[in-house]
Coordinates of C-alpha atoms in Angstrom, one line a residue:
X1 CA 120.1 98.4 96.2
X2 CA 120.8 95.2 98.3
X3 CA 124.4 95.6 98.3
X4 CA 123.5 99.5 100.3
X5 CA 121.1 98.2 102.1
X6 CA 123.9 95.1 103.5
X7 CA 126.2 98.4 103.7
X8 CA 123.7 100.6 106.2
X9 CA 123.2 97.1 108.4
X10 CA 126.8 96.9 108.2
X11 CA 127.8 100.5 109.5
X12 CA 124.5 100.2 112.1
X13 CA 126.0 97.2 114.0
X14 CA 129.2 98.6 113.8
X15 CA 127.9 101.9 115.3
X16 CA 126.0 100.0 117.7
X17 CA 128.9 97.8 119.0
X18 CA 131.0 101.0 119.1
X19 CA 128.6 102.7 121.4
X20 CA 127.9 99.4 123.6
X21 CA 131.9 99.5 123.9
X22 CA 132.3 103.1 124.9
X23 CA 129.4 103.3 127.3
X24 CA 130.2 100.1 129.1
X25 CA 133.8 101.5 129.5
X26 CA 133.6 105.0 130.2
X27 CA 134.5 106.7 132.9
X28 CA 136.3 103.8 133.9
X29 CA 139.6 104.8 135.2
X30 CA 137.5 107.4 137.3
X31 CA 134.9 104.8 138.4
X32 CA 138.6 102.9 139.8
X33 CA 139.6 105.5 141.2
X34 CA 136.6 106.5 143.3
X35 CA 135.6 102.8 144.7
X36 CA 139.4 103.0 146.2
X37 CA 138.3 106.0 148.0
X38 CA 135.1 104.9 148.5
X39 CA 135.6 101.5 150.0
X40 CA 138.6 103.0 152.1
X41 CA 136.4 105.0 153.7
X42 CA 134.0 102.6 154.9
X43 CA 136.6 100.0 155.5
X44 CA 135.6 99.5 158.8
X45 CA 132.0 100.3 158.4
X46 CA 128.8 99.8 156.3
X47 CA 127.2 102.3 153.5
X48 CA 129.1 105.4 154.8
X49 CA 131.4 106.4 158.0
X50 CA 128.5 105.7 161.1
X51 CA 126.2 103.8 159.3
X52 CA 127.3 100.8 160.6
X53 CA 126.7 102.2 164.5
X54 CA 123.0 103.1 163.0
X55 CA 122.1 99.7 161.9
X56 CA 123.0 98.1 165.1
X57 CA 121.9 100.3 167.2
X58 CA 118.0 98.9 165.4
X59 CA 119.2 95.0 164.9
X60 CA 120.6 94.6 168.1
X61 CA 118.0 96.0 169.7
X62 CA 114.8 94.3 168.0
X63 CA 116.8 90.9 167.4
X64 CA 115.1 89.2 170.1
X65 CA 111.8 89.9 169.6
X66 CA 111.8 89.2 165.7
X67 CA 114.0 85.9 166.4
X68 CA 110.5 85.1 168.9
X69 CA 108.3 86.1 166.1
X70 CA 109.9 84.4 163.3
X71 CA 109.3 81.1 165.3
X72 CA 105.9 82.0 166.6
X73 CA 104.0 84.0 164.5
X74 CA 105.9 84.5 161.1
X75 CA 102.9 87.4 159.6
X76 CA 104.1 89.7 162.6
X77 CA 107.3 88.9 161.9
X78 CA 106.7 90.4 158.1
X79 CA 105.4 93.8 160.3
X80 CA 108.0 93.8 162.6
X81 CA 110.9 93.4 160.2
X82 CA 109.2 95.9 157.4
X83 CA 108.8 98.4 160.2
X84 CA 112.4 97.9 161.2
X85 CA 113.8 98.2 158.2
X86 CA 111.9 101.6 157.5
X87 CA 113.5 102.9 161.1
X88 CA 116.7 101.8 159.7
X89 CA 116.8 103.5 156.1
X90 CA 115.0 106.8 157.5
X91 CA 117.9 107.1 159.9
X92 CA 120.7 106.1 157.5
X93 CA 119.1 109.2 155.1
X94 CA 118.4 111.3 157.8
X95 CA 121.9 111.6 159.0
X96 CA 123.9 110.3 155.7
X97 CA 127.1 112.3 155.3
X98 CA 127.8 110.9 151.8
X99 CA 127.6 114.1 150.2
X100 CA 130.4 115.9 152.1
X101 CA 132.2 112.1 151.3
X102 CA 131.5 112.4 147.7
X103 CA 133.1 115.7 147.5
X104 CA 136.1 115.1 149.5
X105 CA 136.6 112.0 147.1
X106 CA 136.3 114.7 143.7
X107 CA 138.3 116.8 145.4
X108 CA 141.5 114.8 146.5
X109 CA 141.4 112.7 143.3
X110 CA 141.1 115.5 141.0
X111 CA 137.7 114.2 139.0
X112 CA 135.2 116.3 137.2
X113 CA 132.6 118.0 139.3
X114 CA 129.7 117.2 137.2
X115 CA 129.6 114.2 138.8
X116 CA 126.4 112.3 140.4
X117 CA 126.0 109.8 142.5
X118 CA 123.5 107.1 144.2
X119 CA 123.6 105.5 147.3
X120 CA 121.4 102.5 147.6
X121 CA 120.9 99.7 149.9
X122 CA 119.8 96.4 147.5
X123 CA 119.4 93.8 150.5
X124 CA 119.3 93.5 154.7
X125 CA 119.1 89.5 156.1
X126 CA 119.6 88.8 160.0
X127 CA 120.6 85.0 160.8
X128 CA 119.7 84.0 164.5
X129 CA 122.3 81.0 164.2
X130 CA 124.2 78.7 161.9
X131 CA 124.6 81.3 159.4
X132 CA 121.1 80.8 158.1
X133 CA 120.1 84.2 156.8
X134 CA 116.3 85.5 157.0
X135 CA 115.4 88.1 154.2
X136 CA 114.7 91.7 156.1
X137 CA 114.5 93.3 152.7
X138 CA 115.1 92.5 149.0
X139 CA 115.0 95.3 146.5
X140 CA 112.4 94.4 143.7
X141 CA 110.0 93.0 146.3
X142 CA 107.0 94.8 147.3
X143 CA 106.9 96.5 150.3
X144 CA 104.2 98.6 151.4
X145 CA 105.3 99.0 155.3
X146 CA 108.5 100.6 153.6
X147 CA 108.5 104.1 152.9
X148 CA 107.6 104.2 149.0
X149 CA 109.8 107.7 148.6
X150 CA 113.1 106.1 149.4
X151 CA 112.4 102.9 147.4
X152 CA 113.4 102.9 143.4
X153 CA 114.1 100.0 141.3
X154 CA 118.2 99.8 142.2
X155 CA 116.8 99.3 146.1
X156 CA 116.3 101.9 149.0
X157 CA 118.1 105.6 147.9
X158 CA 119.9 106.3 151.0
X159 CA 121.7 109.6 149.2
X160 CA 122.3 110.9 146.3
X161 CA 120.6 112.8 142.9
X162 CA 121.8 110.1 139.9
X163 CA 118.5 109.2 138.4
X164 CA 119.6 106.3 135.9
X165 CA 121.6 103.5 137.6
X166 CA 122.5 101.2 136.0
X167 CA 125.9 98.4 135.6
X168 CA 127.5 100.5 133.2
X169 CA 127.7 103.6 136.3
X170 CA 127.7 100.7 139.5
X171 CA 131.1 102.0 140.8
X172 CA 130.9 99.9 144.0
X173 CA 129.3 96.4 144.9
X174 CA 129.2 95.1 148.2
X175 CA 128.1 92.3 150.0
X176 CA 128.8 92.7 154.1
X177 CA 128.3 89.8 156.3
X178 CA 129.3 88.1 159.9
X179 CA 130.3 84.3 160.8
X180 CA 128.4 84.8 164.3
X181 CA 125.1 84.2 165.2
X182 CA 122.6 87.0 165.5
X183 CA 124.3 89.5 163.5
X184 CA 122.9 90.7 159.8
X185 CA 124.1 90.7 156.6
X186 CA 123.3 94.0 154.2
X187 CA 124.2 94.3 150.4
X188 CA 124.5 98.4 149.2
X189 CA 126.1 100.0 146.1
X190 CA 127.5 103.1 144.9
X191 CA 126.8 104.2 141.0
X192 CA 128.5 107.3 139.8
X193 CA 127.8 108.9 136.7
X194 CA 128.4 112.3 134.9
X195 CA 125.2 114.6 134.3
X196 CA 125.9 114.5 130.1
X197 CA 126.9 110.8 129.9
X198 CA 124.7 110.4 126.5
X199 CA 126.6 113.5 125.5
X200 CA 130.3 112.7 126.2
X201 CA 129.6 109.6 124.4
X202 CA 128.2 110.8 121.3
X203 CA 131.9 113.2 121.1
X204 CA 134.1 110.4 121.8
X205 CA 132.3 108.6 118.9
X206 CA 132.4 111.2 116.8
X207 CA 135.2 109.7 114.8
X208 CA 133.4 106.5 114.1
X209 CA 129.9 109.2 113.1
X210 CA 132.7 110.9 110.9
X211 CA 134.0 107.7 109.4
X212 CA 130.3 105.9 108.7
X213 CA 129.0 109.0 107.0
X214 CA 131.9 109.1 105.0
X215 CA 131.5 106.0 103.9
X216 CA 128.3 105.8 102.8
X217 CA 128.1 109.5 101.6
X218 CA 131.0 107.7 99.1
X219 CA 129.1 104.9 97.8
X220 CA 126.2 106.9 97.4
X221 CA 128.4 109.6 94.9
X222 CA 129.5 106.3 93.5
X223 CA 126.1 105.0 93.0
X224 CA 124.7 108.4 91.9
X225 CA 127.3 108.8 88.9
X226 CA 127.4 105.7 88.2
X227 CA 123.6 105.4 87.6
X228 CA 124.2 109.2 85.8
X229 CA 126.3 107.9 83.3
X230 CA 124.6 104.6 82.6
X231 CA 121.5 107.3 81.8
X232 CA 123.4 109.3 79.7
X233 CA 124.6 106.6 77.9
X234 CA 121.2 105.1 77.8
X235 CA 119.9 108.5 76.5
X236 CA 122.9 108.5 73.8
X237 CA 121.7 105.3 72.5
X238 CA 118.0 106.2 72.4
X239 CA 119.2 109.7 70.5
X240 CA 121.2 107.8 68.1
X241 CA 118.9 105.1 66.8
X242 CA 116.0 108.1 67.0
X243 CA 118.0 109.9 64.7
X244 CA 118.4 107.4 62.5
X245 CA 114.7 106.8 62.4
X246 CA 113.7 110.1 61.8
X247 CA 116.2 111.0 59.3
X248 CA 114.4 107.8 57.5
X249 CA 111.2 109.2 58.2
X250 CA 112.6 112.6 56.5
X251 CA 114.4 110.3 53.2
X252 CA 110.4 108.8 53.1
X253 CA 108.6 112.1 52.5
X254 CA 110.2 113.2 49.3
X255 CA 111.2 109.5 47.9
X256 CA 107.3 108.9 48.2
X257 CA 105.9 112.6 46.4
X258 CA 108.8 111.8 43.8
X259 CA 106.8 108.0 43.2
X260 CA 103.5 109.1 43.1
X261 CA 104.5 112.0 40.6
X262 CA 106.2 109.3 38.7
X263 CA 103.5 107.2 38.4
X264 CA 101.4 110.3 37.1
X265 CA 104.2 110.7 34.5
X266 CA 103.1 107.0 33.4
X267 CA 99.8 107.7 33.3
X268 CA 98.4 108.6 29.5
X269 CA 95.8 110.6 30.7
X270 CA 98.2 112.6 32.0
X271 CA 100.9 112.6 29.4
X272 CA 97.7 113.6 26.6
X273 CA 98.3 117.4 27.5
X274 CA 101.8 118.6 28.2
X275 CA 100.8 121.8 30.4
X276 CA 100.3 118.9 33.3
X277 CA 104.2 117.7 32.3
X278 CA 105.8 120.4 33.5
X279 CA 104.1 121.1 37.0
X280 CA 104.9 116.9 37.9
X281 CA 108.6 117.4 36.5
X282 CA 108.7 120.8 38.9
X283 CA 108.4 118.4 41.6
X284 CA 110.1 116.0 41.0
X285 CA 113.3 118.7 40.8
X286 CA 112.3 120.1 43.8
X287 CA 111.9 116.4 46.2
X288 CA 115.1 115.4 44.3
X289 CA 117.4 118.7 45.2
X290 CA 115.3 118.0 48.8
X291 CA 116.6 114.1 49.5
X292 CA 120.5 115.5 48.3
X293 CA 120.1 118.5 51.0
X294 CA 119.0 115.9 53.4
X295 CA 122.2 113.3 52.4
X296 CA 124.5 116.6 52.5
X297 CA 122.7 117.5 56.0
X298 CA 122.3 114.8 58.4
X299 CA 124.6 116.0 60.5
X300 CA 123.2 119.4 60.8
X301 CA 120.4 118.1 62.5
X302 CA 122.4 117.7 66.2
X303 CA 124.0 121.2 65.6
X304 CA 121.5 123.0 63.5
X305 CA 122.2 126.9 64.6
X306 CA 121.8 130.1 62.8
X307 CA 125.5 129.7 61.4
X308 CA 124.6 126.2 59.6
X309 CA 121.4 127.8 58.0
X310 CA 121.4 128.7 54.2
X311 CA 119.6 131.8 54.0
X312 CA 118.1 132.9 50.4
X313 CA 115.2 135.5 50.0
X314 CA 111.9 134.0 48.9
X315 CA 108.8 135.2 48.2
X316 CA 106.6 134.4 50.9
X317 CA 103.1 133.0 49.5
X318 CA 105.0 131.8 46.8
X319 CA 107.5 129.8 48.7
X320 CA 104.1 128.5 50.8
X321 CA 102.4 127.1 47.3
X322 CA 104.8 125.2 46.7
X323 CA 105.6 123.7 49.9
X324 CA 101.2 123.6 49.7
X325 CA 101.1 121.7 46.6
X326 CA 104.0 119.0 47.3
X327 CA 102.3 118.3 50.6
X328 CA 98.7 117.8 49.0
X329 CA 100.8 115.7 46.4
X330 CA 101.6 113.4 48.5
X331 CA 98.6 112.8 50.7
X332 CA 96.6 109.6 50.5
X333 CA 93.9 110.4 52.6
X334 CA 91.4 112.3 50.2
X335 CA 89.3 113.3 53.8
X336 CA 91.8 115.8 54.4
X337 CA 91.6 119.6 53.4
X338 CA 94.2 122.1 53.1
X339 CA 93.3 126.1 52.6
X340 CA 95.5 128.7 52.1
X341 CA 94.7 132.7 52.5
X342 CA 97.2 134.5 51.3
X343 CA 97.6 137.8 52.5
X344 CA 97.6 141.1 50.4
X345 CA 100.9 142.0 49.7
X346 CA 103.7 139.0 49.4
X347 CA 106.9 139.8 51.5
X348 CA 110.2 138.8 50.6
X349 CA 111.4 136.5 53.4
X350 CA 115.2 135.3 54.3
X351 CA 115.0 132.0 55.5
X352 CA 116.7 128.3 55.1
X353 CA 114.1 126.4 52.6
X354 CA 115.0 123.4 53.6
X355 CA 114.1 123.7 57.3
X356 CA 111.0 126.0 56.8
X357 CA 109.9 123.3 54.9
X358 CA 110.7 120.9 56.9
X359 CA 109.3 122.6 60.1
X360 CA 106.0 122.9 58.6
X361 CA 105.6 119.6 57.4
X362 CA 106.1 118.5 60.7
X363 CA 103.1 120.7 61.9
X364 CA 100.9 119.7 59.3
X365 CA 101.6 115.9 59.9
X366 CA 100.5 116.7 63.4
X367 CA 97.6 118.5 62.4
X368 CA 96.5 115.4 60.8
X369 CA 98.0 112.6 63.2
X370 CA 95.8 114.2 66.3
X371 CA 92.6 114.8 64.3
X372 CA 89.5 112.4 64.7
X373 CA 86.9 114.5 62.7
X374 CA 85.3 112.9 59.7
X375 CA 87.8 115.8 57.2
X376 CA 90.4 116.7 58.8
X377 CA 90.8 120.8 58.0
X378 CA 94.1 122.6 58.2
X379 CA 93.9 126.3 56.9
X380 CA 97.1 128.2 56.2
X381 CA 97.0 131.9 56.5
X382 CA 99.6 134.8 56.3
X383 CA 99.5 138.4 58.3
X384 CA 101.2 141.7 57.2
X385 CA 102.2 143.3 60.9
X386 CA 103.7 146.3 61.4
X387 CA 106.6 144.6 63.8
X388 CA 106.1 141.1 62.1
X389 CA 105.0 138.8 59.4
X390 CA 102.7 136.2 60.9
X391 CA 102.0 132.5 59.4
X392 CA 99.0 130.9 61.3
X393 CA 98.5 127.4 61.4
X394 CA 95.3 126.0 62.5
X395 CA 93.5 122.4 62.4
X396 CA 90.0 121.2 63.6
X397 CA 92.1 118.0 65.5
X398 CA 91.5 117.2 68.9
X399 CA 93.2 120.5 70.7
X400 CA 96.6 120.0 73.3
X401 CA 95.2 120.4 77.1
X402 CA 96.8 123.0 78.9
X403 CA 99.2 120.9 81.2
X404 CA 100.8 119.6 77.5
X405 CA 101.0 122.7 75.9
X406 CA 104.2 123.8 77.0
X407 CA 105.6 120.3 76.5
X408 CA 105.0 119.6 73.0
X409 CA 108.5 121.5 71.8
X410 CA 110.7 119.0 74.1
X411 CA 112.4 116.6 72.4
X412 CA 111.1 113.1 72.6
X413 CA 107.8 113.9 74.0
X414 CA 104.3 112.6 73.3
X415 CA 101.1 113.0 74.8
X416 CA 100.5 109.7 77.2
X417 CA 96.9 110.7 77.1
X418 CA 96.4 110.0 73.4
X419 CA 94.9 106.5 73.0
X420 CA 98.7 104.4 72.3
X421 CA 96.7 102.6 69.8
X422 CA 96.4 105.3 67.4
X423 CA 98.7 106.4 64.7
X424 CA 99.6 109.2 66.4
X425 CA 102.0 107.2 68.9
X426 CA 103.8 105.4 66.3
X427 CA 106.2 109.0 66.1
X428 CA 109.3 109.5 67.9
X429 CA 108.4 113.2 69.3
X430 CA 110.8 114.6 67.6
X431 CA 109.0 116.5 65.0
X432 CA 108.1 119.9 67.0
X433 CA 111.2 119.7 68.7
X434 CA 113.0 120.0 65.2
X435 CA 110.2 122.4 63.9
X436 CA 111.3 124.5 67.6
X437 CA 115.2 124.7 66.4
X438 CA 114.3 125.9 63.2
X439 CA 112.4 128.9 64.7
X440 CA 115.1 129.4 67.1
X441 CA 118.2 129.3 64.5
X442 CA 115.9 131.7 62.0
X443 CA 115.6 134.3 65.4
X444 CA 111.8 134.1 64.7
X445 CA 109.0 132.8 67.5
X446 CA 106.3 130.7 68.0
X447 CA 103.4 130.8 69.8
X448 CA 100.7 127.5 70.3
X449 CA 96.6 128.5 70.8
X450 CA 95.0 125.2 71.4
X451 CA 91.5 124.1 73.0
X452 CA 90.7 120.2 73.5
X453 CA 88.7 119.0 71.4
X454 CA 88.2 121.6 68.6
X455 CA 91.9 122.3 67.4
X456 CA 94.9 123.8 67.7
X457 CA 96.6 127.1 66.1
X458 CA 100.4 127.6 65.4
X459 CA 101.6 130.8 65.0
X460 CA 105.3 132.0 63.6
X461 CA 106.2 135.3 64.0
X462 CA 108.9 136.5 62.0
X463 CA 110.4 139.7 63.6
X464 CA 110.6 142.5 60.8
X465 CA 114.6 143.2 61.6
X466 CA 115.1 139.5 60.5
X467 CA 113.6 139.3 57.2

């Protein structure tokens, strides 16, 4: 992040510079070209042809009286020369022939005719003798005896529609004086400028936009897949060591029913009447040929599909008693209570044993992780349809809200809202997501019924065509 953010400050100053380069030399070979004709044209006279014979014709005329003020009474000399100075810059805009200049100048030089200008007049001194020079006017000063219209910040507008002088458009600069006594001295510029200057510069700095963009459009792809991968790597790590913990998780279930029906084995109670033998020995077979199918399919669990199933037909209620009485088998908690209504007739099923039972072990074990009440109730009960055969799985636990619902199947997912204290958030969320890819390779579906805090219902539909 600090290395993109140096990058931005980087391509910002260098932008900036750019621009400060390209507006203070544009329109520069015009700008020369157009104070040659410009200060040709006046070489013999002051702001434009005739405006020197303006200006005298008020100086000379007035010089007496305001050299007598200014050493008699210097507050009428402020009116006098204010009032003088307004005579002068009415006339010069009154009868200012810088337009019909300006275009001559286009013209013969060939220059764009978007082009505006701004004649000004910055500064007018008079010296009486010894070339000691007495302010007349000074643009930035205040001037209220001075026509307000013709005064702007550059100085008195003589001519001209450029709204936004400034030194970057000052084609012309001068500074006109005389060596004799009672004469004047007047300082007046010329700015020239074209009417989309912000414009023109943003195209010839499209180049430098181009290349900036680029740049950081490429070291944002670079960050972006670069910060992908690392996630996805990330995410590979997590999947791995979560696989390996659940696949321990799965090796714990039938290791510990095999162990606690070995213990009953031991017990002489037990071994007193040999009709309870056989049931014990039943399950041990059945958790032992369990732990080899889950040795010989580990890896089935990343690419379990309907082409890695192994499909036998099984009596349905059956096939649920047993998976029934090896869960109870291996349940500590003696609070818990597990029903099973069995419907009427008992379909044959064709289905992978090993998932199915894995699948609803995993339900069960959620039944029981999210469930506060003082016996924790899970009943098991089986629907004839005429389109399907229907398990349904309910609990009395403490219900899924609505927003969670739909989240429950995706792998890796647990409820934040559960208090992370309990038991219930020592899983890995990958339980439902395992019990979702069985019902998805078997071609069957599930639906989820849940209301907070009175329980949940799952229900499996298995279509008829797949049974």
């Amino acid at each position: 992040m600090a290395s993109f953010v140096i990058l931005i400050s980087v391509q910002f100053f260098l932008v900036y510079n750019t621009y400060k380069l390209k507006d203070e030399h544009f329109f520069s070979v015009e700008k020369n070209v157009i104070n040659d004709s410009y200060s040709r044209s006046i070489r013999n006279d002051k702001v434009y042809p005739g405006g020197q014979k303006i200006i005298d014709s008020f100086v000379n005329t007035d010089m007496a009286m305001l050299e007598t003020l200014y050493k008699k009474d210097t507050s009428q000399f402020a009116i006098a020369k204010q009032k003088m100075c307004d005579s002068i810059f009415s006339e010069l805009r009154r009868r200012s022939n810088m337009d019909s200049l300006f275009q001559a100048i286009v013209i013969n030089d060939k220059l764009k005719h978007n082009l505006k200008y701004l004649l000004t007049i910055e500064a007018l001194s008079i010296t009486f003798s010894n070339n000691h020079y007495i302010s007349l006017y000074q643009k930035g000063v205040d001037y209220p005896l001075i026509n307000t219209v013709m005064q702007v910040p550059a100085g008195v507008r003589i001519d001209g529609s450029l709204e936004m002088p400034s030194k970057q458009n000052q084609v012309t600069f001068l500074n006109v004086s005389s060596p004799a006594d009672h004469s004047y001295q007047i300082t007046f510029s010329l700015y020239v400028d074209s009417s989309n200057r912000y414009l023109s510069i943003f195209f010839l700095m499209m180049p430098t936009f181009a290349l900036c963009l680029f740049s950081i459009l490429a070291v944002v792809l670079i960050y972006f897949y670069t910060f992908k991968n690392w996630l996805k790597q990330k995410k590979l790590a997590e999947m791995k060591s979560d696989f390996a913990n659940s696949i321990t998780h799965e090796f714990h279930t039938p290791l510990a029913t095999i162990m606690i029906a070995n213990k009953n084995l031991q017990n002489a109670k037990v071994l007193e009447r040999k009709e309870n033998i056989q049931p014990l020995t039943s399950i041990i077979d059945r958790q032992s040929q369990r732990l080899q199918t889950l040795f010989s399919r580990v890896l089935d669990v990343a690419v379990m599909n309907e082409s890695t199933l192994q499909k036998k037909e099984y009596r349905l209620n059956d096939l649920l008693d047993e998976v029934l009485l090896d869960y109870r088998l291996q349940l500590p908690d003696k609070n818990i209570e597990i029903d099973f209504f069995k419907s009427s007739e008992n379909p044959e099923v064709r289905l992978d044993r090993f998932w199915f039972t894995t699948m609803l072990f995993n339900i069960f074990e959620n039944a029981i992780k999210y469930n506060d009440s003082e016996v924790k109730a899970i009943e098991v009960r089986t629907l004839i349809k005429k389109k399907n055969i229907e398990i349904h799985i309910s609990d009395n636990g403490i219900g899924i809200s609505p927003k969670t619902v739909n989240l429950i199947f995706e792998k890796f997912y647990r409820d934040q809202t559960v208090n992370k204290s309990d038991t219930a958030m020592n899983g890995l969320g990958l339980g439902l997501f395992y019990t979702r890819q069985c019902i998805k390779a078997h071609g069957w579906q599930i639906e989820v019924i849940s209301t907070e805090k009175k329980g949940s219902e799952f229900i499996i539909f298995m279509p008829a065509e797949n049974l």
